[in-house]
């Protein structure tokens, strides 16, 4: 480019700044700092002795220039030595890729140290928590492409094949431009694709009627709770319930349902279900505890008097791995947080039945519906 009157001024990871002047024949070299930050004194002296001038730098990359008529022997003429100097950068990229590949494992490892609000948000959400994974995949792909290029370059240099410093700049420019624009489109596609796919394919966008035909939906029905003590229940009092279905990283299958009696009836009952079939069953106890902690905080925030109305009680049951009963005397809401074989169930109930009826309905649910799903 110097032959066409464009001289390098600054550079960063994506762009270079050039100054237009009289065309000259200038040679450029890029030197990599041996210690990863700054050029050593020996490297600087070597360039000064050969009349090379430092033009600019970016991170560990230093750019030197020298009028072509003054260039004698290049400061680092050996391709093998140049390839050796590139190896630390390659090792750093490979180490970064290895750490990024451990990302999902590390997230699960540190999941117990996250706040209950974050854990429940990750469990319930179906799109937002996919974005970090999309970014993680993009970084891994980007670094892998760079590492493959470095491996190929080092392999050529180790065979004594020199870098072609006289490649026509226009050809290089267009190749780099196409690569950069493709990279931008790839980033946008990776980030947006989970959201777009979810909006197109997810069955959880629309509510589905929770009718008698929806018997396969793994939720505890209001009728089951009302009849748990053997009493009769008038099914005509029920309004049509609904449910949503979805999935995410932590829960490969999840259902959310609501059902209640007619508000004009003398008796009012309502139930809300959250069902999660976990991707990692070993986290079920953590999820149950996170639910308990989250609702304890929720009811505490509602209570302006400062009195703790929400009380929880762990219940031992041979048919369920974990079961916690919670009640809030301020709102009359009753909760069941239960888990068995990688399935977590949260029920919020408002009605005339008590703890024993709720537990009986939940145990019956786990003995029947969970085995079917």
Coordinates of C-alpha atoms in Angstrom, one line a residue:
X1 CA 0.0 0.0 0.0
X2 CA 3.0 2.3 0.6
X3 CA 3.6 2.1 -3.2
X4 CA 0.2 3.6 -3.7
X5 CA 0.7 6.4 -1.1
X6 CA -1.0 4.8 2.0
X7 CA 1.1 4.6 5.1
X8 CA 0.2 2.7 8.3
X9 CA -0.5 4.9 11.4
X10 CA -2.4 2.8 13.9
X11 CA -4.1 -0.6 14.1
X12 CA -6.5 -2.5 16.4
X13 CA -8.1 -6.0 16.3
X14 CA -10.3 -5.1 13.4
X15 CA -9.2 -2.0 11.6
X16 CA -6.0 -0.1 10.5
X17 CA -5.6 3.6 10.0
X18 CA -3.6 4.9 7.0
X19 CA -2.2 8.3 6.1
X20 CA -2.1 9.4 2.4
X21 CA 1.2 10.8 1.2
X22 CA 3.7 10.5 -1.7
X23 CA 4.2 6.9 -2.7
X24 CA 7.4 5.2 -1.4
X25 CA 8.7 1.7 -1.2
X26 CA 8.5 0.8 2.5
X27 CA 9.0 -2.6 4.1
X28 CA 7.0 -3.5 7.2
X29 CA 7.5 -6.2 9.8
X30 CA 5.4 -7.4 12.7
X31 CA 7.2 -8.5 15.8
X32 CA 5.6 -10.4 18.7
X33 CA 6.7 -9.5 22.2
X34 CA 8.5 -12.5 23.7
X35 CA 7.2 -11.9 27.2
X36 CA 3.6 -11.3 26.0
X37 CA 3.5 -7.5 26.9
X38 CA 6.6 -5.6 25.8
X39 CA 9.5 -6.1 23.4
X40 CA 12.7 -7.1 25.2
X41 CA 15.7 -4.8 25.1
X42 CA 17.5 -7.2 22.8
X43 CA 14.6 -7.1 20.3
X44 CA 14.4 -3.3 20.3
X45 CA 18.2 -3.0 19.8
X46 CA 18.1 -5.5 17.0
X47 CA 15.6 -3.3 15.1
X48 CA 17.4 0.0 15.9
X49 CA 20.7 -1.3 14.6
X50 CA 19.0 -2.3 11.3
X51 CA 17.3 1.1 11.0
X52 CA 13.7 -0.1 11.6
X53 CA 11.3 2.3 13.1
X54 CA 8.4 1.3 15.4
X55 CA 5.2 2.6 13.7
X56 CA 2.5 1.3 16.0
X57 CA 1.5 -1.6 18.3
X58 CA -1.6 -3.6 19.3
X59 CA -1.3 -5.8 22.4
X60 CA 1.8 -7.9 21.9
X61 CA 2.1 -7.1 18.2
X62 CA 4.7 -4.4 17.2
X63 CA 4.8 -3.0 13.7
X64 CA 8.1 -1.7 12.3
X65 CA 8.9 0.0 9.0
X66 CA 12.0 0.8 7.1
X67 CA 12.7 2.3 3.6
X68 CA 13.2 -0.7 1.3
X69 CA 16.6 0.6 0.0
X70 CA 17.9 0.5 3.6
X71 CA 16.7 -3.0 4.3
X72 CA 19.6 -5.4 4.6
X73 CA 19.1 -8.7 6.4
X74 CA 15.8 -9.0 8.1
X75 CA 16.1 -9.0 11.9
X76 CA 14.5 -12.4 12.0
X77 CA 15.2 -14.1 8.7
X78 CA 14.6 -17.7 9.8
X79 CA 11.1 -19.0 9.2
X80 CA 11.8 -21.7 11.9
X81 CA 12.6 -19.0 14.5
X82 CA 9.5 -17.0 13.5
X83 CA 7.3 -20.1 13.8
X84 CA 8.8 -20.8 17.3
X85 CA 7.9 -17.2 18.3
X86 CA 4.2 -17.9 17.3
X87 CA 3.9 -21.0 19.5
X88 CA 3.2 -19.2 22.8
X89 CA 0.2 -17.4 21.2
X90 CA -1.1 -20.7 19.9
X91 CA -0.8 -22.3 23.3
X92 CA -2.7 -19.4 24.9
X93 CA -5.6 -19.8 22.4
X94 CA -5.7 -23.6 22.9
X95 CA -5.8 -23.1 26.6
X96 CA -8.6 -20.5 26.3
X97 CA -10.6 -22.9 24.1
X98 CA -10.2 -25.7 26.7
X99 CA -11.4 -23.4 29.5
X100 CA -14.4 -22.3 27.4
X101 CA -15.3 -25.9 26.7
X102 CA -15.4 -26.4 30.5
X103 CA -17.9 -23.5 30.7
X104 CA -21.2 -25.6 31.0
X105 CA -19.5 -27.9 33.5
X106 CA -18.3 -24.9 35.6
X107 CA -21.8 -23.4 35.5
X108 CA -23.3 -26.6 37.0
X109 CA -20.4 -26.7 39.5
X110 CA -21.1 -23.2 40.8
X111 CA -24.9 -23.4 40.5
X112 CA -25.2 -24.0 44.3
X113 CA -23.4 -20.7 44.9
X114 CA -25.9 -18.6 42.8
X115 CA -28.8 -16.9 44.5
X116 CA -32.2 -18.6 44.5
X117 CA -33.6 -15.8 42.3
X118 CA -31.0 -16.5 39.6
X119 CA -31.5 -20.2 39.7
X120 CA -35.3 -20.1 39.4
X121 CA -35.0 -17.5 36.6
X122 CA -32.7 -19.8 34.7
X123 CA -35.0 -22.7 35.3
X124 CA -38.2 -20.9 34.2
X125 CA -36.8 -18.9 31.3
X126 CA -36.8 -20.4 27.8
X127 CA -34.8 -18.0 25.7
X128 CA -32.7 -15.5 27.6
X129 CA -30.4 -18.1 29.2
X130 CA -29.6 -19.5 25.7
X131 CA -27.8 -16.3 24.7
X132 CA -24.7 -16.9 27.0
X133 CA -24.4 -20.3 25.5
X134 CA -24.7 -18.9 22.0
X135 CA -21.9 -16.4 22.8
X136 CA -19.8 -19.2 24.3
X137 CA -20.2 -21.2 21.1
X138 CA -19.2 -18.2 19.0
X139 CA -16.1 -17.5 21.0
X140 CA -15.1 -21.2 20.8
X141 CA -15.6 -21.2 17.0
X142 CA -13.8 -17.9 16.5
X143 CA -10.8 -19.0 18.6
X144 CA -10.7 -22.5 16.9
X145 CA -10.5 -20.9 13.5
X146 CA -7.7 -18.6 14.7
X147 CA -5.9 -21.6 16.2
X148 CA -6.2 -23.7 13.0
X149 CA -4.7 -20.8 11.0
X150 CA -1.8 -20.5 13.5
X151 CA -1.2 -24.3 13.4
X152 CA -1.1 -24.2 9.6
X153 CA 1.2 -21.2 9.6
X154 CA 3.6 -22.7 12.2
X155 CA 3.7 -25.9 10.2
X156 CA 4.7 -24.1 7.1
X157 CA 7.3 -22.0 8.9
X158 CA 8.8 -25.1 10.6
X159 CA 9.4 -26.5 7.1
X160 CA 11.4 -23.4 6.1
X161 CA 8.6 -21.9 4.0
X162 CA 8.8 -18.1 4.4
X163 CA 5.8 -15.8 4.6
X164 CA 5.0 -14.0 1.3
X165 CA 5.4 -10.3 2.3
X166 CA 4.6 -9.2 -1.2
X167 CA 1.0 -10.4 -1.5
X168 CA -1.0 -7.8 -3.4
X169 CA -2.8 -5.7 -0.8
X170 CA -6.1 -5.4 -2.7
X171 CA -6.4 -9.2 -2.8
X172 CA -5.7 -9.4 0.9
X173 CA -8.1 -6.5 1.6
X174 CA -11.0 -8.1 -0.1
X175 CA -10.4 -11.5 1.5
X176 CA -10.2 -9.8 4.9
X177 CA -13.4 -7.8 4.2
X178 CA -15.4 -10.8 3.2
X179 CA -14.1 -12.7 6.2
X180 CA -15.0 -9.9 8.6
X181 CA -18.5 -9.3 7.2
X182 CA -19.1 -13.1 7.3
X183 CA -18.0 -13.0 10.9
X184 CA -20.4 -10.2 11.8
X185 CA -23.3 -12.1 10.2
X186 CA -22.3 -15.3 12.0
X187 CA -22.3 -13.5 15.4
X188 CA -25.8 -12.0 14.7
X189 CA -27.1 -15.4 13.5
X190 CA -25.8 -17.3 16.5
X191 CA -27.2 -14.7 19.0
X192 CA -30.6 -14.4 17.4
X193 CA -31.1 -18.0 16.2
X194 CA -32.1 -19.4 19.7
X195 CA -34.8 -16.6 20.0
X196 CA -36.0 -17.1 16.5
X197 CA -36.1 -20.9 16.8
X198 CA -37.9 -20.7 20.1
X199 CA -40.6 -18.3 18.6
X200 CA -41.1 -20.6 15.7
X201 CA -40.9 -24.1 17.2
X202 CA -41.7 -23.8 20.9
X203 CA -45.1 -25.1 21.9
X204 CA -45.2 -22.8 24.9
X205 CA -46.2 -19.7 22.9
X206 CA -49.9 -20.4 23.1
X207 CA -51.9 -21.7 26.0
X208 CA -53.6 -25.1 25.7
X209 CA -56.9 -26.0 27.3
X210 CA -56.5 -28.2 30.4
X211 CA -59.5 -30.3 29.6
X212 CA -60.3 -33.9 30.4
X213 CA -58.6 -34.8 27.1
X214 CA -55.3 -33.3 28.5
X215 CA -55.0 -36.2 31.0
X216 CA -51.4 -36.8 29.8
X217 CA -50.2 -33.4 31.0
X218 CA -48.0 -34.0 34.1
X219 CA -49.7 -31.7 36.6
X220 CA -51.7 -32.1 39.7
X221 CA -55.4 -31.2 38.9
X222 CA -57.5 -29.2 41.3
X223 CA -60.0 -32.0 41.4
X224 CA -57.4 -34.4 42.7
X225 CA -56.7 -32.2 45.7
X226 CA -60.3 -31.6 46.4
X227 CA -61.1 -35.3 46.4
X228 CA -57.9 -36.4 48.2
X229 CA -59.8 -36.9 51.5
X230 CA -62.6 -38.9 49.8
X231 CA -65.1 -36.0 49.7
X232 CA -67.2 -35.2 46.7
X233 CA -66.4 -32.4 44.3
X234 CA -68.7 -30.8 41.8
X235 CA -66.8 -30.7 38.5
X236 CA -69.2 -28.3 37.0
X237 CA -67.7 -25.6 39.3
X238 CA -64.4 -25.8 37.4
X239 CA -63.6 -23.1 34.8
X240 CA -61.5 -24.2 31.9
X241 CA -57.9 -24.3 32.9
X242 CA -54.9 -23.9 30.7
X243 CA -51.3 -25.0 30.5
X244 CA -48.0 -24.0 28.7
X245 CA -45.3 -26.4 27.6
X246 CA -41.6 -25.5 27.0
X247 CA -38.0 -26.5 27.6
X248 CA -34.6 -24.9 28.3
X249 CA -31.1 -25.7 29.2
X250 CA -31.8 -26.8 32.8
X251 CA -35.2 -28.4 32.2
X252 CA -35.6 -30.5 29.0
X253 CA -39.3 -30.6 29.6
X254 CA -41.5 -28.2 31.6
X255 CA -45.2 -27.6 32.1
X256 CA -47.0 -24.6 33.7
X257 CA -50.7 -24.8 34.4
X258 CA -53.5 -22.9 36.2
X259 CA -56.9 -24.1 37.2
X260 CA -59.7 -22.6 39.4
X261 CA -63.4 -22.8 40.2
X262 CA -66.0 -20.4 39.0
X263 CA -65.7 -17.1 40.9
X264 CA -69.5 -16.9 41.2
X265 CA -69.6 -20.2 43.2
X266 CA -69.9 -20.4 47.0
X267 CA -66.6 -22.2 47.2
X268 CA -63.4 -21.0 45.6
X269 CA -60.4 -23.1 44.9
X270 CA -57.3 -22.5 42.7
X271 CA -54.1 -24.4 41.9
X272 CA -51.0 -23.5 39.9
X273 CA -48.5 -26.1 38.8
X274 CA -44.8 -25.8 37.7
X275 CA -43.4 -29.1 36.4
X276 CA -39.7 -29.5 35.5
X277 CA -38.0 -32.6 34.1
X278 CA -34.4 -31.7 34.8
X279 CA -31.6 -32.1 32.3
X280 CA -29.3 -32.8 35.2
X281 CA -31.2 -34.9 37.8
X282 CA -28.5 -34.4 40.5
X283 CA -29.6 -30.8 40.8
X284 CA -33.1 -31.6 42.0
X285 CA -32.4 -30.9 45.7
X286 CA -30.8 -27.6 44.8
X287 CA -33.8 -26.6 42.7
X288 CA -36.3 -27.5 45.5
X289 CA -34.2 -25.5 48.1
X290 CA -34.0 -22.5 45.6
X291 CA -37.8 -22.5 45.2
X292 CA -38.3 -22.6 49.0
X293 CA -35.9 -19.7 49.5
X294 CA -37.3 -17.7 46.7
X295 CA -40.9 -17.8 48.0
X296 CA -39.7 -17.1 51.5
X297 CA -38.2 -13.9 50.3
X298 CA -41.2 -13.2 48.1
X299 CA -43.7 -13.3 51.0
X300 CA -41.3 -11.4 53.3
X301 CA -41.3 -8.6 50.7
X302 CA -45.1 -8.6 50.7
X303 CA -45.3 -8.4 54.4
X304 CA -45.0 -4.8 55.5
X305 CA -45.3 -5.6 59.2
X306 CA -42.1 -7.6 59.3
X307 CA -43.8 -10.7 60.7
X308 CA -42.8 -14.0 59.1
X309 CA -46.1 -15.5 57.9
X310 CA -44.5 -17.9 55.4
X311 CA -43.6 -21.1 57.2
X312 CA -42.0 -24.2 55.7
X313 CA -41.7 -27.8 56.9
X314 CA -39.7 -30.7 55.5
X315 CA -41.8 -33.8 55.1
X316 CA -40.4 -37.3 55.0
X317 CA -42.2 -39.6 52.5
X318 CA -41.0 -42.9 51.1
X319 CA -42.4 -42.2 47.7
X320 CA -40.8 -38.8 47.1
X321 CA -37.1 -37.9 47.3
X322 CA -37.6 -34.4 48.7
X323 CA -40.8 -32.8 49.9
X324 CA -41.3 -29.4 51.6
X325 CA -44.7 -27.9 52.6
X326 CA -45.1 -24.2 52.9
X327 CA -47.9 -22.0 54.0
X328 CA -48.5 -18.2 54.1
X329 CA -51.1 -17.2 56.7
X330 CA -51.3 -13.7 55.2
X331 CA -52.5 -14.8 51.8
X332 CA -53.8 -18.3 52.7
X333 CA -51.6 -19.8 49.9
X334 CA -50.2 -23.3 50.4
X335 CA -47.2 -24.6 48.6
X336 CA -45.7 -28.0 47.9
X337 CA -42.1 -28.2 46.7
X338 CA -41.2 -31.8 45.7
X339 CA -38.7 -33.8 43.7
X340 CA -38.3 -37.4 42.6
X341 CA -36.1 -39.0 39.9
X342 CA -35.0 -35.7 38.3
X343 CA -38.6 -34.2 38.3
X344 CA -39.3 -31.1 40.3
X345 CA -42.9 -30.0 41.1
X346 CA -44.0 -26.8 42.6
X347 CA -47.7 -26.4 43.5
X348 CA -49.4 -23.2 44.8
X349 CA -52.9 -24.0 46.1
X350 CA -55.7 -21.7 47.5
X351 CA -58.7 -23.5 48.8
X352 CA -60.3 -25.4 51.7
X353 CA -58.1 -28.4 51.8
X354 CA -55.0 -28.6 54.0
X355 CA -51.5 -30.1 54.2
X356 CA -52.5 -33.8 54.3
X357 CA -54.7 -33.6 51.2
X358 CA -52.0 -31.7 49.2
X359 CA -49.3 -34.2 50.1
X360 CA -51.6 -37.1 49.3
X361 CA -52.4 -35.7 45.9
X362 CA -48.7 -35.0 45.2
X363 CA -47.6 -38.5 46.2
X364 CA -50.3 -40.0 44.0
X365 CA -49.1 -37.8 41.1
X366 CA -45.5 -39.0 41.5
X367 CA -46.6 -42.6 41.6
X368 CA -48.6 -42.3 38.4
X369 CA -47.8 -39.4 36.1
X370 CA -44.0 -39.2 36.6
X371 CA -43.6 -42.9 35.7
X372 CA -45.6 -42.3 32.5
X373 CA -43.4 -39.3 31.4

